[in-house]
mmCIF file of C-alpha atoms in Angstrom:
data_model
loop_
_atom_site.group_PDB
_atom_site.id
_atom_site.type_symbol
_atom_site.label_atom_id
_atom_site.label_comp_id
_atom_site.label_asym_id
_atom_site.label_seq_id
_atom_site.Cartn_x
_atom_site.Cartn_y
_atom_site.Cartn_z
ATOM 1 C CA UNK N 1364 88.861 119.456 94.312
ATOM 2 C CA UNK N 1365 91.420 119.222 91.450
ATOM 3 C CA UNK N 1366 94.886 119.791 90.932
ATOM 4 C CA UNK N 1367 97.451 119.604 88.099
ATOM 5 C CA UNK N 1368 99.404 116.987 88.896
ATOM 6 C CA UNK N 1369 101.483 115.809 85.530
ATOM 7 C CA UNK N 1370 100.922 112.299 84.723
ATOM 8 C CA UNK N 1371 98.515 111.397 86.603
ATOM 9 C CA UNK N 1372 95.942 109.560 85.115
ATOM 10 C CA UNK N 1373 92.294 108.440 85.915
ATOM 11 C CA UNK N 1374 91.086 111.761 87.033
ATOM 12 C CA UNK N 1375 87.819 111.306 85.676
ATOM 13 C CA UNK N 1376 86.751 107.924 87.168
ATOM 14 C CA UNK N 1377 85.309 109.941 90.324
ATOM 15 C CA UNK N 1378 87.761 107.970 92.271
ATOM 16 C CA UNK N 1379 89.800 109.456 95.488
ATOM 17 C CA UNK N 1380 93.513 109.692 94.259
ATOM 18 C CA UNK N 1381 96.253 107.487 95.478
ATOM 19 C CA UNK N 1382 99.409 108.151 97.343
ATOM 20 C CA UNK N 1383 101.223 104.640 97.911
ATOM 21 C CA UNK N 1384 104.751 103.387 98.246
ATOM 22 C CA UNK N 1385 107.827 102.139 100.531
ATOM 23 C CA UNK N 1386 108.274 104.368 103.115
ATOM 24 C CA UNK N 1387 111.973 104.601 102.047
ATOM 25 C CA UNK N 1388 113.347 103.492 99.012
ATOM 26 C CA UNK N 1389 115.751 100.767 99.471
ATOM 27 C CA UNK N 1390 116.906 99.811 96.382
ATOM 28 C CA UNK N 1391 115.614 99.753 92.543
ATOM 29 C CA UNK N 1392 114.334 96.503 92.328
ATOM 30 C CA UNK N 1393 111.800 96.794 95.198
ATOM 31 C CA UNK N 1394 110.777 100.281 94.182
ATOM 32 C CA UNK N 1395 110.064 98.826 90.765
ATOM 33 C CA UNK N 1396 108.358 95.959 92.075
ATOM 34 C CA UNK N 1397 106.062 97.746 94.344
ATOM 35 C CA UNK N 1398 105.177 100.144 91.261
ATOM 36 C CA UNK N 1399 104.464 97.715 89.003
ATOM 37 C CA UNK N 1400 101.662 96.384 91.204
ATOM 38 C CA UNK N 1401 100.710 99.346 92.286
ATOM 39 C CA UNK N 1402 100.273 100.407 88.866
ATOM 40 C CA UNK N 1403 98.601 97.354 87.975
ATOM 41 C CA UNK N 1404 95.733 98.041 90.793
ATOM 42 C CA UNK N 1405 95.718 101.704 90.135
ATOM 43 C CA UNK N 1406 94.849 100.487 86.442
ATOM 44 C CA UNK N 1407 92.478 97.731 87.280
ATOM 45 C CA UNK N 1408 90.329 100.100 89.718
ATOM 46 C CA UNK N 1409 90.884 103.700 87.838
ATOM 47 C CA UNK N 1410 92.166 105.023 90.862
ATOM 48 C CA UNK N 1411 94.798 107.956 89.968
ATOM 49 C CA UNK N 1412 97.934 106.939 91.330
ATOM 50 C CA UNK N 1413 101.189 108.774 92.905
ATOM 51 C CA UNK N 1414 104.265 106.692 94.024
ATOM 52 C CA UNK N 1415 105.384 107.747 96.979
ATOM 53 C CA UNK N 1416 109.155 106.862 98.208
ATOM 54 C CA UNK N 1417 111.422 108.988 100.209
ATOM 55 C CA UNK N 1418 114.671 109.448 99.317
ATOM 56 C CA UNK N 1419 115.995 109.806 102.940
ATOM 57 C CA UNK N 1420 114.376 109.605 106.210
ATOM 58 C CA UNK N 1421 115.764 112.545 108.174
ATOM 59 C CA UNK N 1422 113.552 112.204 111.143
ATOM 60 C CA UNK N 1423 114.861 109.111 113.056
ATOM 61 C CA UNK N 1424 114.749 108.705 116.980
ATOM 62 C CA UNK N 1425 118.345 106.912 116.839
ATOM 63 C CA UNK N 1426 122.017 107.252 115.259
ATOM 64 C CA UNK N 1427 121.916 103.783 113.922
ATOM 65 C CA UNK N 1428 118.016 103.707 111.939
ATOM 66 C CA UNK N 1429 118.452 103.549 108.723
ATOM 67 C CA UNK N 1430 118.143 106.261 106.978
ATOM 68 C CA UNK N 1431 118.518 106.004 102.768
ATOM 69 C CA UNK N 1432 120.971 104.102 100.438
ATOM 70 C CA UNK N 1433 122.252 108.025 99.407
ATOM 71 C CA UNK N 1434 120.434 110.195 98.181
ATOM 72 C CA UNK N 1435 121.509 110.915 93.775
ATOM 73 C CA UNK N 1436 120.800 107.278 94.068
ATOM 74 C CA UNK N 1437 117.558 107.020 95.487
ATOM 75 C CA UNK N 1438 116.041 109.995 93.363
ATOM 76 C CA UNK N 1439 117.339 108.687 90.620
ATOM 77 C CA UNK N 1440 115.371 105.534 91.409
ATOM 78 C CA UNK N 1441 112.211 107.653 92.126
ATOM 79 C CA UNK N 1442 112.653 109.126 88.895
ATOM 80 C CA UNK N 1443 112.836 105.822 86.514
ATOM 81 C CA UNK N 1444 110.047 104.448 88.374
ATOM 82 C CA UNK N 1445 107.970 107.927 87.127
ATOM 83 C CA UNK N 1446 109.521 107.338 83.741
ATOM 84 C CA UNK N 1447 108.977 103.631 83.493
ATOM 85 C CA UNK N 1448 105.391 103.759 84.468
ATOM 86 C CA UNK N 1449 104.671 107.413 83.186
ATOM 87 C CA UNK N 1450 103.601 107.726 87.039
ATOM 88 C CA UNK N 1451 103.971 111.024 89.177
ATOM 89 C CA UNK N 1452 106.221 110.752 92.315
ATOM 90 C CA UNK N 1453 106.404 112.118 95.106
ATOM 91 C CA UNK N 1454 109.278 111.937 98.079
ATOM 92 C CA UNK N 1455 109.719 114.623 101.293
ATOM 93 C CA UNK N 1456 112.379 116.904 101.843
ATOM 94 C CA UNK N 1457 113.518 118.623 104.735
ATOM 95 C CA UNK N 1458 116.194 121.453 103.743
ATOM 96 C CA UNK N 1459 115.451 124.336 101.971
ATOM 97 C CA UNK N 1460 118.293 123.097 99.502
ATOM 98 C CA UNK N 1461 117.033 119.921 99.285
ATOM 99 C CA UNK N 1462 113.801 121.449 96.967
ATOM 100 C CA UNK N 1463 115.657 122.114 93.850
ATOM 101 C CA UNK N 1464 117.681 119.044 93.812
ATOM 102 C CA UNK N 1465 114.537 117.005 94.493
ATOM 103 C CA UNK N 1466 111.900 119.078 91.913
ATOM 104 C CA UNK N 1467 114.771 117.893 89.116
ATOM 105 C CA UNK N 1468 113.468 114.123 89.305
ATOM 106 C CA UNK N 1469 110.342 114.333 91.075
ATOM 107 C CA UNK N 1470 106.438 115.665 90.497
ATOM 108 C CA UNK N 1471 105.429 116.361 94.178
ATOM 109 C CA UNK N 1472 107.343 117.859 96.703
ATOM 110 C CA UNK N 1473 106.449 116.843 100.085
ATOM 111 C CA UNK N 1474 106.569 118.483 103.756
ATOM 112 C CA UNK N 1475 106.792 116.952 106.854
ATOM 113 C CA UNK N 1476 104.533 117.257 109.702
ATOM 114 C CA UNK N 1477 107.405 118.611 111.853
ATOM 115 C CA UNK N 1478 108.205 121.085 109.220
ATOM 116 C CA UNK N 1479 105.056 122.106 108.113
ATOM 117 C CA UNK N 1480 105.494 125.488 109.897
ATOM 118 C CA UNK N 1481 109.017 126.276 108.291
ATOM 119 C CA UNK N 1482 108.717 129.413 106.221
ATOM 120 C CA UNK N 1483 111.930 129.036 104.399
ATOM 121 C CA UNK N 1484 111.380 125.559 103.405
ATOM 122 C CA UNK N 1485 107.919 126.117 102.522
ATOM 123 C CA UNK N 1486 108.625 129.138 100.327
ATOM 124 C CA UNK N 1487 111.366 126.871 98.674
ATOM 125 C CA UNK N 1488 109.151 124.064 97.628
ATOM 126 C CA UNK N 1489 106.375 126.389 96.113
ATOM 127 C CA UNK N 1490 109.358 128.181 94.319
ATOM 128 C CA UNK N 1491 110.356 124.900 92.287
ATOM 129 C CA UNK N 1492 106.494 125.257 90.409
ATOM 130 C CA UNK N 1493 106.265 121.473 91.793
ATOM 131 C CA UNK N 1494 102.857 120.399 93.351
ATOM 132 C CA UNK N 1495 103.596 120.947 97.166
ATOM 133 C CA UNK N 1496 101.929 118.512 99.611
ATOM 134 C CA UNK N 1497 102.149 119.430 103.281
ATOM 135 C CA UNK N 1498 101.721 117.402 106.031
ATOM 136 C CA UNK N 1499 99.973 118.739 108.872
ATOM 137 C CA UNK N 1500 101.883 119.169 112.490
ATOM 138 C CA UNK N 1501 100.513 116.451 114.644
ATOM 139 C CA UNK N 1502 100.573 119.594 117.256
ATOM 140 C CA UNK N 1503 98.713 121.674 114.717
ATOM 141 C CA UNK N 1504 94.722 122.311 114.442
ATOM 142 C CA UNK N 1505 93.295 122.308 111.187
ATOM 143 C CA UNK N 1506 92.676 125.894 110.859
ATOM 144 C CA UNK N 1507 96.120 126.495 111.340
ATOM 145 C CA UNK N 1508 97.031 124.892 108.572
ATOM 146 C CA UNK N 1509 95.577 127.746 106.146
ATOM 147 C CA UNK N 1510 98.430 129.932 107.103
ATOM 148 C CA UNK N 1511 100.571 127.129 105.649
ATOM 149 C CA UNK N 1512 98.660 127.191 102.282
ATOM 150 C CA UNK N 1513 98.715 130.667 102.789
ATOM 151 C CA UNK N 1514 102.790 130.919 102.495
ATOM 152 C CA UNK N 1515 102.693 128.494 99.261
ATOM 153 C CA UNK N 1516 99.989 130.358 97.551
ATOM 154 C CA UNK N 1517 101.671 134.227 98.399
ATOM 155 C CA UNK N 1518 104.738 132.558 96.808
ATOM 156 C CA UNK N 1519 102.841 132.163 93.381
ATOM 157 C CA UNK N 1520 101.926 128.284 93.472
ATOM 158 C CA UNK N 1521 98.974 127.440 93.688
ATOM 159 C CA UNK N 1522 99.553 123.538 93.555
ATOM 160 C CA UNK N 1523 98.903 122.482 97.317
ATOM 161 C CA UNK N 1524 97.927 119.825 98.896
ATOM 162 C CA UNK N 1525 97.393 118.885 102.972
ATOM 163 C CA UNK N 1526 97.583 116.319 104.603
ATOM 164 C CA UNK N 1527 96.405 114.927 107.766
ATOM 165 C CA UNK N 1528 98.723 112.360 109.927
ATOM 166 C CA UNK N 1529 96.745 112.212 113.164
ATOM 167 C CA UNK N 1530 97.125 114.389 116.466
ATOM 168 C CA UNK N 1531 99.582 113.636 119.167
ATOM 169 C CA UNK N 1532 97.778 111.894 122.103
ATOM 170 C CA UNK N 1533 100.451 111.945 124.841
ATOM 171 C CA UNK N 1534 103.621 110.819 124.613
ATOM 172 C CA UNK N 1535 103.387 107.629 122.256
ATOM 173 C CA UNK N 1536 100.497 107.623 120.209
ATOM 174 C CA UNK N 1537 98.470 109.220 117.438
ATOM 175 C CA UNK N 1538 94.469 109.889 117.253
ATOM 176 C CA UNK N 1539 92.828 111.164 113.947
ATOM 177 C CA UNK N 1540 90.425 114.143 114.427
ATOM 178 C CA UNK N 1541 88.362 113.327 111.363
ATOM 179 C CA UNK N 1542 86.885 117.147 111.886
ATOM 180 C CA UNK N 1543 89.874 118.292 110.200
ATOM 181 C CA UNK N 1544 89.739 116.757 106.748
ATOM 182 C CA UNK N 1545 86.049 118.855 106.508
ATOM 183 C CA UNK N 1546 87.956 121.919 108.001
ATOM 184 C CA UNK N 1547 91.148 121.693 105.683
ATOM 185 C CA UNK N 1548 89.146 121.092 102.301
ATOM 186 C CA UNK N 1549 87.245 124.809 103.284
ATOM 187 C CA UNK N 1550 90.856 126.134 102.228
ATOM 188 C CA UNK N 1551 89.944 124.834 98.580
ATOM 189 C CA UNK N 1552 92.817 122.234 98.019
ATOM 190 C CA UNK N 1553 92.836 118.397 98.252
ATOM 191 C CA UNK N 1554 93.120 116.813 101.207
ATOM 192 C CA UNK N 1555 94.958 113.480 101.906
ATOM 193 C CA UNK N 1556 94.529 111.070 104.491
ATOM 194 C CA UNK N 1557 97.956 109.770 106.097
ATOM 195 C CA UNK N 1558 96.563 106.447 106.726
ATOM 196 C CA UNK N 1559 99.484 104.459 108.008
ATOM 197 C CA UNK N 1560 101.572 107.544 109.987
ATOM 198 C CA UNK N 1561 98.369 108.048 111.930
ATOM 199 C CA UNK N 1562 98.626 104.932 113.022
ATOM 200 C CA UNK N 1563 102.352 105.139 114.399
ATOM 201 C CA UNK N 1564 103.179 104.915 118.396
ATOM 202 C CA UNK N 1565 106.429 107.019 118.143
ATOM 203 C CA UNK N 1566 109.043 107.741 120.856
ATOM 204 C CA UNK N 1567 108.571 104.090 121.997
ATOM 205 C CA UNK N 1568 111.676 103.046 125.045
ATOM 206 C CA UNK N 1569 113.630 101.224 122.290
ATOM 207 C CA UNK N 1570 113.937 103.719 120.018
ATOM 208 C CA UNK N 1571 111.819 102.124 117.125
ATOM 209 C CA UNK N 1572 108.334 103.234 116.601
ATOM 210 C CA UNK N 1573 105.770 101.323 116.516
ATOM 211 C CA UNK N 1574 102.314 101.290 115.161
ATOM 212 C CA UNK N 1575 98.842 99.300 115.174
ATOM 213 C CA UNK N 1576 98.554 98.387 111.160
ATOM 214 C CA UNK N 1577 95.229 96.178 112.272
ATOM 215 C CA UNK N 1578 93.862 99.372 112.054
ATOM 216 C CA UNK N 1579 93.913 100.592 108.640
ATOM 217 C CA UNK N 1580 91.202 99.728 107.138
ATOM 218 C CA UNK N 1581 89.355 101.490 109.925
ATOM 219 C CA UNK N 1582 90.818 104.172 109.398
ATOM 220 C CA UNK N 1583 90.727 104.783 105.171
ATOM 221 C CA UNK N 1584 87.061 103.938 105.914
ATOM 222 C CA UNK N 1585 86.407 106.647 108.017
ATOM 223 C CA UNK N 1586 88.981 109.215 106.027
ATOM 224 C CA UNK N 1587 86.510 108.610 102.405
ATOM 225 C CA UNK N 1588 83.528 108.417 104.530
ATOM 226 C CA UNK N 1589 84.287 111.897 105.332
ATOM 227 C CA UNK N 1590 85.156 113.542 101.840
ATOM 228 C CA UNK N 1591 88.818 112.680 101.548
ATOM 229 C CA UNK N 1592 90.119 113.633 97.931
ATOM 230 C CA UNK N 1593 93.172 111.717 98.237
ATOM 231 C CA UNK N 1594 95.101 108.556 100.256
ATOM 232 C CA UNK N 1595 98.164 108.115 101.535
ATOM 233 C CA UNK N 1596 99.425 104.477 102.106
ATOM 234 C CA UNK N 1597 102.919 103.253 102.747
ATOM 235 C CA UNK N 1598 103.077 99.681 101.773
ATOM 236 C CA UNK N 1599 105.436 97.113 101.645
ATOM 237 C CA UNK N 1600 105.521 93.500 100.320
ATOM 238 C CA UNK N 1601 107.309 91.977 103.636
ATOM 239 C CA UNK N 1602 106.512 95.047 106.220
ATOM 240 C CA UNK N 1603 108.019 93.499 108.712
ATOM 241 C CA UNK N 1604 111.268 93.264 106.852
ATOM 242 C CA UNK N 1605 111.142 96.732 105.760
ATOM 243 C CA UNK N 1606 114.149 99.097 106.589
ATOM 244 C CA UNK N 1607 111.744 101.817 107.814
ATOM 245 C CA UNK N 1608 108.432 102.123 109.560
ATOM 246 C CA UNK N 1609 107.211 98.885 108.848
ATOM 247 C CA UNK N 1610 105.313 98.629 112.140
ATOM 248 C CA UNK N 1611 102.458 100.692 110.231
ATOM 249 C CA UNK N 1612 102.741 99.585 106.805
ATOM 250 C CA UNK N 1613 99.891 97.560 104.580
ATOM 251 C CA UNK N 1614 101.361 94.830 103.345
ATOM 252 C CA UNK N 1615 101.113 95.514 99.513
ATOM 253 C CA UNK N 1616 99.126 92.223 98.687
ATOM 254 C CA UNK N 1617 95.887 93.516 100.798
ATOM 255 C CA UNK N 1618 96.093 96.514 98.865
ATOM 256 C CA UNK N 1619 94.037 95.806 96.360
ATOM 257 C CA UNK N 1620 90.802 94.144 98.420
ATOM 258 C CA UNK N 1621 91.107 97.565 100.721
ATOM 259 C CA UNK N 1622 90.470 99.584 98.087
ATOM 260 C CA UNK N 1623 87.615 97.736 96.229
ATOM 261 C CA UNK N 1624 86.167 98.497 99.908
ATOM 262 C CA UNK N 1625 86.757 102.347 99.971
ATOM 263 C CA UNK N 1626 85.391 102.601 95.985
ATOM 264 C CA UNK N 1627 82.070 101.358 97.215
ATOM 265 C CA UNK N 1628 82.193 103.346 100.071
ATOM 266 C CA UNK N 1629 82.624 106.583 97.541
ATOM 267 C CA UNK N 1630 80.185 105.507 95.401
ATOM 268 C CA UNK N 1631 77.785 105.769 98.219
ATOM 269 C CA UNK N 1632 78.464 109.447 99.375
ATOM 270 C CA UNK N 1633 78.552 110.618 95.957
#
């Protein structure tokens, strides 16, 4: 299923698109650094590419995470890495102010799963004219997310995207219902798999959540196996010294072997 997406390139090679990044950006010279490889796989393998990087992380479980480096700053940064690498970007807001100030230096606007129900945000993003990608409620079905779509669509975009992040299962951990990537794409718009957030354990006792990164691979398997259109991987070169969410990051040098994997596995459903 297509989209218009500016600047994204390699939409011919038959290739599921990309969504890959830090989970927050941290500073200009890792964002850069990340994109350049990125760039350089996305390249190598014709996969079309978004960088993802969020400007600030609003959803924390304690005072002290961290939660951006400011956030003029860290858009800017998001924007030179589009410019630089003639890339689009994407980064998730949470405010229904926060659309317009993001849509002025980024391509795709992005929901989160707790938000994916709120109206007024929703109606905000699809009000910019910016590609809106919404993540759906790890509470939510995937029927309900056509109501979602729905509210984007009746606000005269038609540049939408969902995204699956996994289910809740109990207090502290995720499952993916893979029936929902079939049951989303009947709404006739791409549909992501959240690789890495499905594989978080949040609301852990210390306040940090946690996440089984072992199981990635398993999981992007299964997501293109499906009919995925699209990705989405937060990656890191040092994970574990990442500022936020690095329990579930792919550390960004086993990027590239992982998706040499999931082209094959395309080519043989095609």
């Amino acid at each position: 299923m297509k989209i218009h997406i500016p600047k994204l390139k390699h939409t011919e090679s038959g290739n599921f698109f990309l969504m890959a990044g830090p989970c927050a950006i941290e500073g200009e010279e890792m964002a850069m650094g990340i994109a350049e490889e990125l760039v350089r796989i996305s390249d190598r393998l014709q996969i079309p590419l978004i960088f993802k990087g969020s400007y600030r992380k609003a959803n924390r479980s304690r005072k002290d995470s961290f939660t951006g480096i400011g956030d003029e700053k860290a858009l800017k940064i998001l924007a030179k890495v589009g410019q630089t690498f003639d890339i689009p970007t994407v980064t998730d807001i949470h405010e229904t102010h926060e659309a317009a100030m993001a849509a002025e230096y980024v391509d795709v606007l992005q929901i989160p799963a707790f938000l994916c129900r709120q109206t007024d945000l929703l109606i905000a993003a699809a009000q910019t004219g910016k590609v809106v990608n919404i993540k759906k409620g790890q509470f939510l079905s995937g029927e309900s997310m056509k109501f979602a779509v729905e509210k984007i669509q009746e606000s005269g975009n038609n540049n939408v995207i969902l995204t699956d992040r996994g289910n809740s299962f109990g207090y502290s951990d995720l499952v993916v219902d893979f029936r929902n990537i079939t049951i989303m794409r009947g709404n006739q718009v791409p549909v992501v798999m959240d690789v890495t957030h499905s594989l978080q354990q949040p609301n852990q006792s210390s306040g940090v959540t946690g996440g089984r990164p072992a199981l990635i691979e398993t999981i992007a398997k299964a997501a293109i196996a499906v009919g995925a259109d699209g990705l989405f991987i937060e990656t890191h070169p040092e994970p574990l010294t990442a500022r936020s969410d690095g329990a579930n990051m792919l550390p960004l040098a086993e990027l590239e072997g992982l998706m040499r994997q999931l082209i094959r596995i395309r080519e043989a459903i095609r």
